Amino acid sequence: MSTFYGPDFQALTKQDPEIAAVLLSELKRQQTNLQLIASENFTSRAVLAAMGSSLSNKYAEGYPGKRYYGGCEEVDKAEFLAIERAKSLFGAEHANVQPHSGGSANVAVYQAFTKPGDTVLAMSLPHGGHLTHGSPVNFSGKWFNVESYGVRADNELIDYDELRDKAIAVKPKMICSGATAYPSLIDFEKIRTICDEVGAIMWVDAAHFIGLVAGKAIPSPVPYADVVSFTTHKVLRGPRGGMILAKAEHAAAIDKAVFPGMQGGPIMSAIAGKAVALAECATPGYQKYAKDVIVNAKALAAALESEGMRAVSGGTQTHLALMDIRSTGVTGKVADERCGAAGIVMNKNSIPYDPEKPAVTSGVRVGTPATTTQGMGPAEMKQIASLIARAIATDDGATHALIKTEVHALTARFPIYQA
Ligand code: DSN
């Protein structure tokens, strides 16, 4: 049995061996496979300790010093630290650390600045946007009139001319930038100018890249945006959860939208985990990590191009690469399945102007947050690209099993969560 889990795990094993077994096998899955999902990472043990702590037992509706229940004096300290660390790390005027997730942070942003039926302008989903940026099956698309902008067909970069023309035409209350599968940097200064021109709130959903901002590896949207929402578990390497930064003038609206507008009691153990992660982000070690994530993403994209695939928008400036894999003769769905069989975990992803349906796709998205945390570098990225290319090229189970042994040998050299 792994000695990674502490004494409480022995009690769990006795009480509920079925769930204990799941925890162990998931740990093993993470340790032995290649984790290339661009939105996943391995948190520190300190973050995990905060998540699995006594703070999980406490209800704390309200905000530090203004709670609805008694007994909040200790959890108040954790939330206060998380807020102060977030403001200091990002140079933000206001921080709300309570959202349970990125999606719920976004619900609060809509609630703070818009009313149902209002027009919002956001990046189109097939070009890399997010479910909460106006998908017809999401609250955002059902309750708001979400217009979209996309990327140019020639260079697959955000079409700022289209964005401006659309903004002038539809006069949105709010313009959202940020995406889940956009490998390039976003020109926040340009978007601020457009927002000012049309009188729109500038909202940046920074979930994917905020960790790179925290590590000072890419420019920050914070000086430009009215509001920045994000998750804390991607490159940022914190606990699963959400957060919102805002200009001081929007502080009351954001806080009211989060509680009581959108959720009840905050998850205080997650807030403690956020505080721990934010302190980690302020270290030189994390700043090196953030830069290495990009170095590795560039190396992985280049190596996959050498294997015959095409990097959308010509490469990457962030933690992820979106690969057009039509040259391989298989769809994103098939590539995802074949890599999965070989112990390489990534996801199929639509590419801009994709002829395939979203459930099939012509692309895959690969990210380097997790492998970089493991300590892998450009040489390993080259090896990973070769493993991916070999896995995609065949439907032969025996070959996939062979590649899996090579994946296990590679991950064994970069162990995570050892005793
Ligand atoms: N599921 C996240 C991602 O993988 O990008 C977005 O919410």
Tab-separated table of C-alpha atoms in Angstrom, residues 78-264:
chain	number	residue	atom	x	y	z
A	78	ALA	CA	-7.554	31.586	6.561
A	79	GLU	CA	-9.843	33.623	4.303
A	80	PHE	CA	-8.141	36.863	5.253
A	81	LEU	CA	-4.738	35.375	4.362
A	82	ALA	CA	-6.058	34.070	1.044
A	83	ILE	CA	-7.493	37.500	0.141
A	84	GLU	CA	-4.345	39.404	1.099
A	85	ARG	CA	-2.095	36.945	-0.725
A	86	ALA	CA	-4.232	37.123	-3.871
A	87	LYS	CA	-4.236	40.926	-3.870
A	88	SER	CA	-0.494	41.064	-3.324
A	89	LEU	CA	0.407	38.372	-5.877
A	90	PHE	CA	-1.679	39.889	-8.671
A	91	GLY	CA	-1.557	43.560	-7.656
A	92	ALA	CA	-5.357	43.464	-7.457
A	93	GLU	CA	-7.546	46.002	-5.690
A	94	HIS	CA	-10.078	43.397	-4.568
A	95	ALA	CA	-10.187	39.601	-4.299
A	96	ASN	CA	-13.058	37.227	-3.592
A	97	VAL	CA	-11.721	33.744	-2.835
A	98	GLN	CA	-15.044	31.997	-2.202
A	99	PRO	CA	-16.293	30.657	-5.569
A	100	HIS	CA	-16.445	26.875	-5.530
A	101	SER	CA	-15.268	26.627	-9.148
A	102	GLY	CA	-14.510	28.589	-12.291
A	103	GLY	CA	-18.076	28.098	-13.491
A	104	SER	CA	-19.528	29.479	-10.277
A	105	ALA	CA	-17.099	32.415	-10.353
A	106	ASN	CA	-18.459	33.188	-13.802
A	107	VAL	CA	-22.071	32.987	-12.596
A	108	ALA	CA	-21.132	35.667	-10.059
A	109	VAL	CA	-19.528	37.851	-12.739
A	110	TYR	CA	-22.704	37.768	-14.868
A	111	GLN	CA	-24.760	38.527	-11.789
A	112	ALA	CA	-22.575	41.442	-10.713
A	113	PHE	CA	-22.623	43.240	-14.048
A	114	THR	CA	-25.622	42.131	-16.095
A	115	LYS	CA	-29.309	41.238	-15.996
A	116	PRO	CA	-30.890	38.309	-17.822
A	117	GLY	CA	-31.424	39.239	-21.463
A	118	ASP	CA	-28.423	41.594	-21.617
A	119	THR	CA	-25.925	41.289	-24.431
A	120	VAL	CA	-22.452	39.949	-23.705
A	121	LEU	CA	-19.660	39.501	-26.265
A	122	ALA	CA	-17.372	36.486	-25.785
A	123	MET	CA	-15.036	34.229	-27.714
A	124	SER	CA	-16.871	31.589	-29.688
A	125	LEU	CA	-16.784	28.097	-28.235
A	126	PRO	CA	-15.540	26.353	-31.400
A	127	HIS	CA	-12.658	28.845	-31.473
A	128	GLY	CA	-11.593	28.086	-27.918
A	129	GLY	CA	-14.141	29.767	-25.611
A	130	HIS	CA	-15.772	28.137	-22.566
A	131	LEU	CA	-19.179	26.695	-21.783
A	132	THR	CA	-19.955	29.655	-19.497
A	133	HIS	CA	-19.173	32.111	-22.314
A	134	GLY	CA	-22.543	31.611	-23.963
A	135	SER	CA	-23.025	27.951	-24.834
A	136	PRO	CA	-26.709	27.358	-25.641
A	137	VAL	CA	-26.792	24.449	-23.166
A	138	ASN	CA	-25.331	26.564	-20.341
A	139	PHE	CA	-27.056	29.207	-18.164
A	140	SER	CA	-25.014	31.844	-19.995
A	141	GLY	CA	-26.482	31.002	-23.388
A	142	LYS	CA	-29.971	30.429	-21.984
A	143	TRP	CA	-30.279	33.602	-19.906
A	144	PHE	CA	-28.154	36.077	-21.868
A	145	ASN	CA	-27.826	37.229	-25.422
A	146	VAL	CA	-24.243	36.148	-26.011
A	147	GLU	CA	-22.679	37.295	-29.275
A	148	SER	CA	-19.343	35.879	-30.262
A	149	TYR	CA	-16.058	36.757	-31.913
A	150	GLY	CA	-13.460	34.279	-33.130
A	151	VAL	CA	-10.048	33.817	-34.632
A	152	ARG	CA	-8.960	34.739	-38.146
A	153	ALA	CA	-8.930	31.928	-40.679
A	154	ASP	CA	-5.470	32.868	-41.988
A	155	ASN	CA	-3.466	32.992	-38.742
A	156	GLU	CA	-5.854	31.504	-36.135
A	157	LEU	CA	-5.291	34.492	-33.839
A	158	ILE	CA	-8.089	36.535	-32.261
A	159	ASP	CA	-9.618	38.810	-34.878
A	160	TYR	CA	-9.542	42.109	-32.960
A	161	ASP	CA	-11.083	43.955	-35.935
A	162	GLU	CA	-14.059	41.586	-35.857
A	163	LEU	CA	-14.223	41.951	-32.074
A	164	ARG	CA	-14.345	45.762	-32.347
A	165	ASP	CA	-16.872	45.748	-35.221
A	166	LYS	CA	-19.130	43.340	-33.302
A	167	ALA	CA	-18.797	45.386	-30.112
A	168	ILE	CA	-19.806	48.566	-31.932
A	169	ALA	CA	-22.712	46.745	-33.601
A	170	VAL	CA	-24.186	44.884	-30.597
A	171	LYS	CA	-23.176	47.291	-27.765
A	172	PRO	CA	-22.512	44.592	-25.159
A	173	LYS	CA	-22.796	45.264	-21.434
A	174	MET	CA	-19.683	43.139	-20.972
A	175	ILE	CA	-16.878	41.790	-23.168
A	176	CYS	CA	-15.305	38.509	-22.120
A	177	SER	CA	-11.838	37.410	-23.146
A	178	GLY	CA	-10.131	34.194	-22.150
A	179	ALA	CA	-10.400	30.707	-23.561
A	180	THR	CA	-9.777	27.045	-22.931
A	181	ALA	CA	-7.905	26.197	-26.098
A	182	TYR	CA	-6.173	29.356	-27.312
A	183	PRO	CA	-2.393	28.873	-27.408
A	184	SER	CA	-1.472	32.533	-27.976
A	185	LEU	CA	-1.356	35.584	-25.734
A	186	ILE	CA	-4.343	37.937	-25.599
A	187	ASP	CA	-3.852	41.665	-26.190
A	188	PHE	CA	-5.605	42.993	-23.074
A	189	GLU	CA	-4.669	46.598	-23.807
A	190	LYS	CA	-6.466	46.389	-27.147
A	191	ILE	CA	-9.539	44.828	-25.536
A	192	ARG	CA	-9.566	47.562	-22.861
A	193	THR	CA	-9.613	50.184	-25.637
A	194	ILE	CA	-12.571	48.451	-27.304
A	195	CYS	CA	-14.420	48.167	-23.976
A	196	ASP	CA	-13.894	51.883	-23.344
A	197	GLU	CA	-15.058	52.728	-26.856
A	198	VAL	CA	-18.394	50.936	-26.379
A	199	GLY	CA	-18.791	51.400	-22.619
A	200	ALA	CA	-18.557	47.689	-21.784
A	201	ILE	CA	-17.290	46.004	-18.654
A	202	MET	CA	-14.002	44.209	-19.380
A	203	TRP	CA	-14.177	40.668	-18.023
A	204	VAL	CA	-11.223	38.321	-18.398
A	205	ASP	CA	-11.775	34.636	-17.702
A	206	ALA	CA	-8.146	33.834	-16.950
A	207	ALA	CA	-8.699	30.286	-15.696
A	208	HIS	CA	-6.264	28.687	-18.095
A	209	PHE	CA	-3.359	31.074	-17.914
A	210	ILE	CA	-3.607	32.801	-14.512
A	211	GLY	CA	-0.862	30.543	-13.143
A	212	LEU	CA	1.480	31.848	-15.841
A	213	VAL	CA	0.545	35.383	-14.784
A	214	ALA	CA	1.173	34.468	-11.140
A	215	GLY	CA	4.624	33.213	-12.125
A	216	LYS	CA	5.306	36.421	-14.095
A	217	ALA	CA	5.798	34.361	-17.245
A	218	ILE	CA	3.197	36.241	-19.335
A	219	PRO	CA	1.563	39.705	-19.131
A	220	SER	CA	-1.243	40.223	-16.608
A	221	PRO	CA	-4.814	41.224	-17.470
A	222	VAL	CA	-5.312	42.649	-13.946
A	223	PRO	CA	-4.233	46.252	-14.670
A	224	TYR	CA	-6.677	46.435	-17.606
A	225	ALA	CA	-9.743	44.436	-16.599
A	226	ASP	CA	-12.702	45.426	-14.462
A	227	VAL	CA	-12.949	41.827	-13.343
A	228	VAL	CA	-10.823	38.693	-13.700
A	229	SER	CA	-12.259	35.274	-12.854
A	230	PHE	CA	-10.334	32.015	-12.742
A	231	THR	CA	-9.900	28.550	-11.353
A	232	THR	CA	-7.164	27.807	-8.848
A	233	HIS	CA	-6.266	24.270	-9.890
A	234	LYS	CA	-4.729	24.616	-13.346
A	235	VAL	CA	-1.210	26.024	-13.896
A	236	LEU	CA	-1.721	27.881	-10.588
A	237	ARG	CA	-1.403	24.451	-8.920
A	238	GLY	CA	-3.806	25.113	-6.081
A	239	PRO	CA	-6.894	23.311	-4.818
A	240	ARG	CA	-9.953	22.763	-7.014
A	241	GLY	CA	-11.859	26.053	-6.826
A	242	GLY	CA	-12.480	29.529	-8.206
A	243	MET	CA	-11.539	33.123	-7.473
A	244	ILE	CA	-12.398	36.630	-8.659
A	245	LEU	CA	-10.212	39.749	-8.765
A	246	ALA	CA	-11.769	43.155	-9.385
A	247	LYS	CA	-11.238	46.874	-9.316
A	248	ALA	CA	-12.178	48.390	-5.930
A	249	GLU	CA	-15.226	50.108	-7.440
A	250	HIS	CA	-16.709	46.666	-8.214
A	251	ALA	CA	-15.823	45.027	-4.881
A	252	ALA	CA	-19.274	45.315	-3.312
A	253	ALA	CA	-21.045	44.086	-6.460
A	254	ILE	CA	-18.752	41.056	-6.751
A	255	ASP	CA	-19.003	40.109	-3.085
A	256	LYS	CA	-22.798	40.406	-3.143
A	257	ALA	CA	-22.980	38.339	-6.327
A	258	VAL	CA	-20.894	35.523	-4.804
A	259	PHE	CA	-22.711	35.532	-1.457
A	260	PRO	CA	-25.654	35.596	-1.105
A	261	GLY	CA	-26.182	35.917	-4.858
A	262	MET	CA	-24.716	32.683	-6.111
A	263	GLN	CA	-23.708	30.347	-3.276
A	264	GLY	CA	-24.157	29.774	0.437
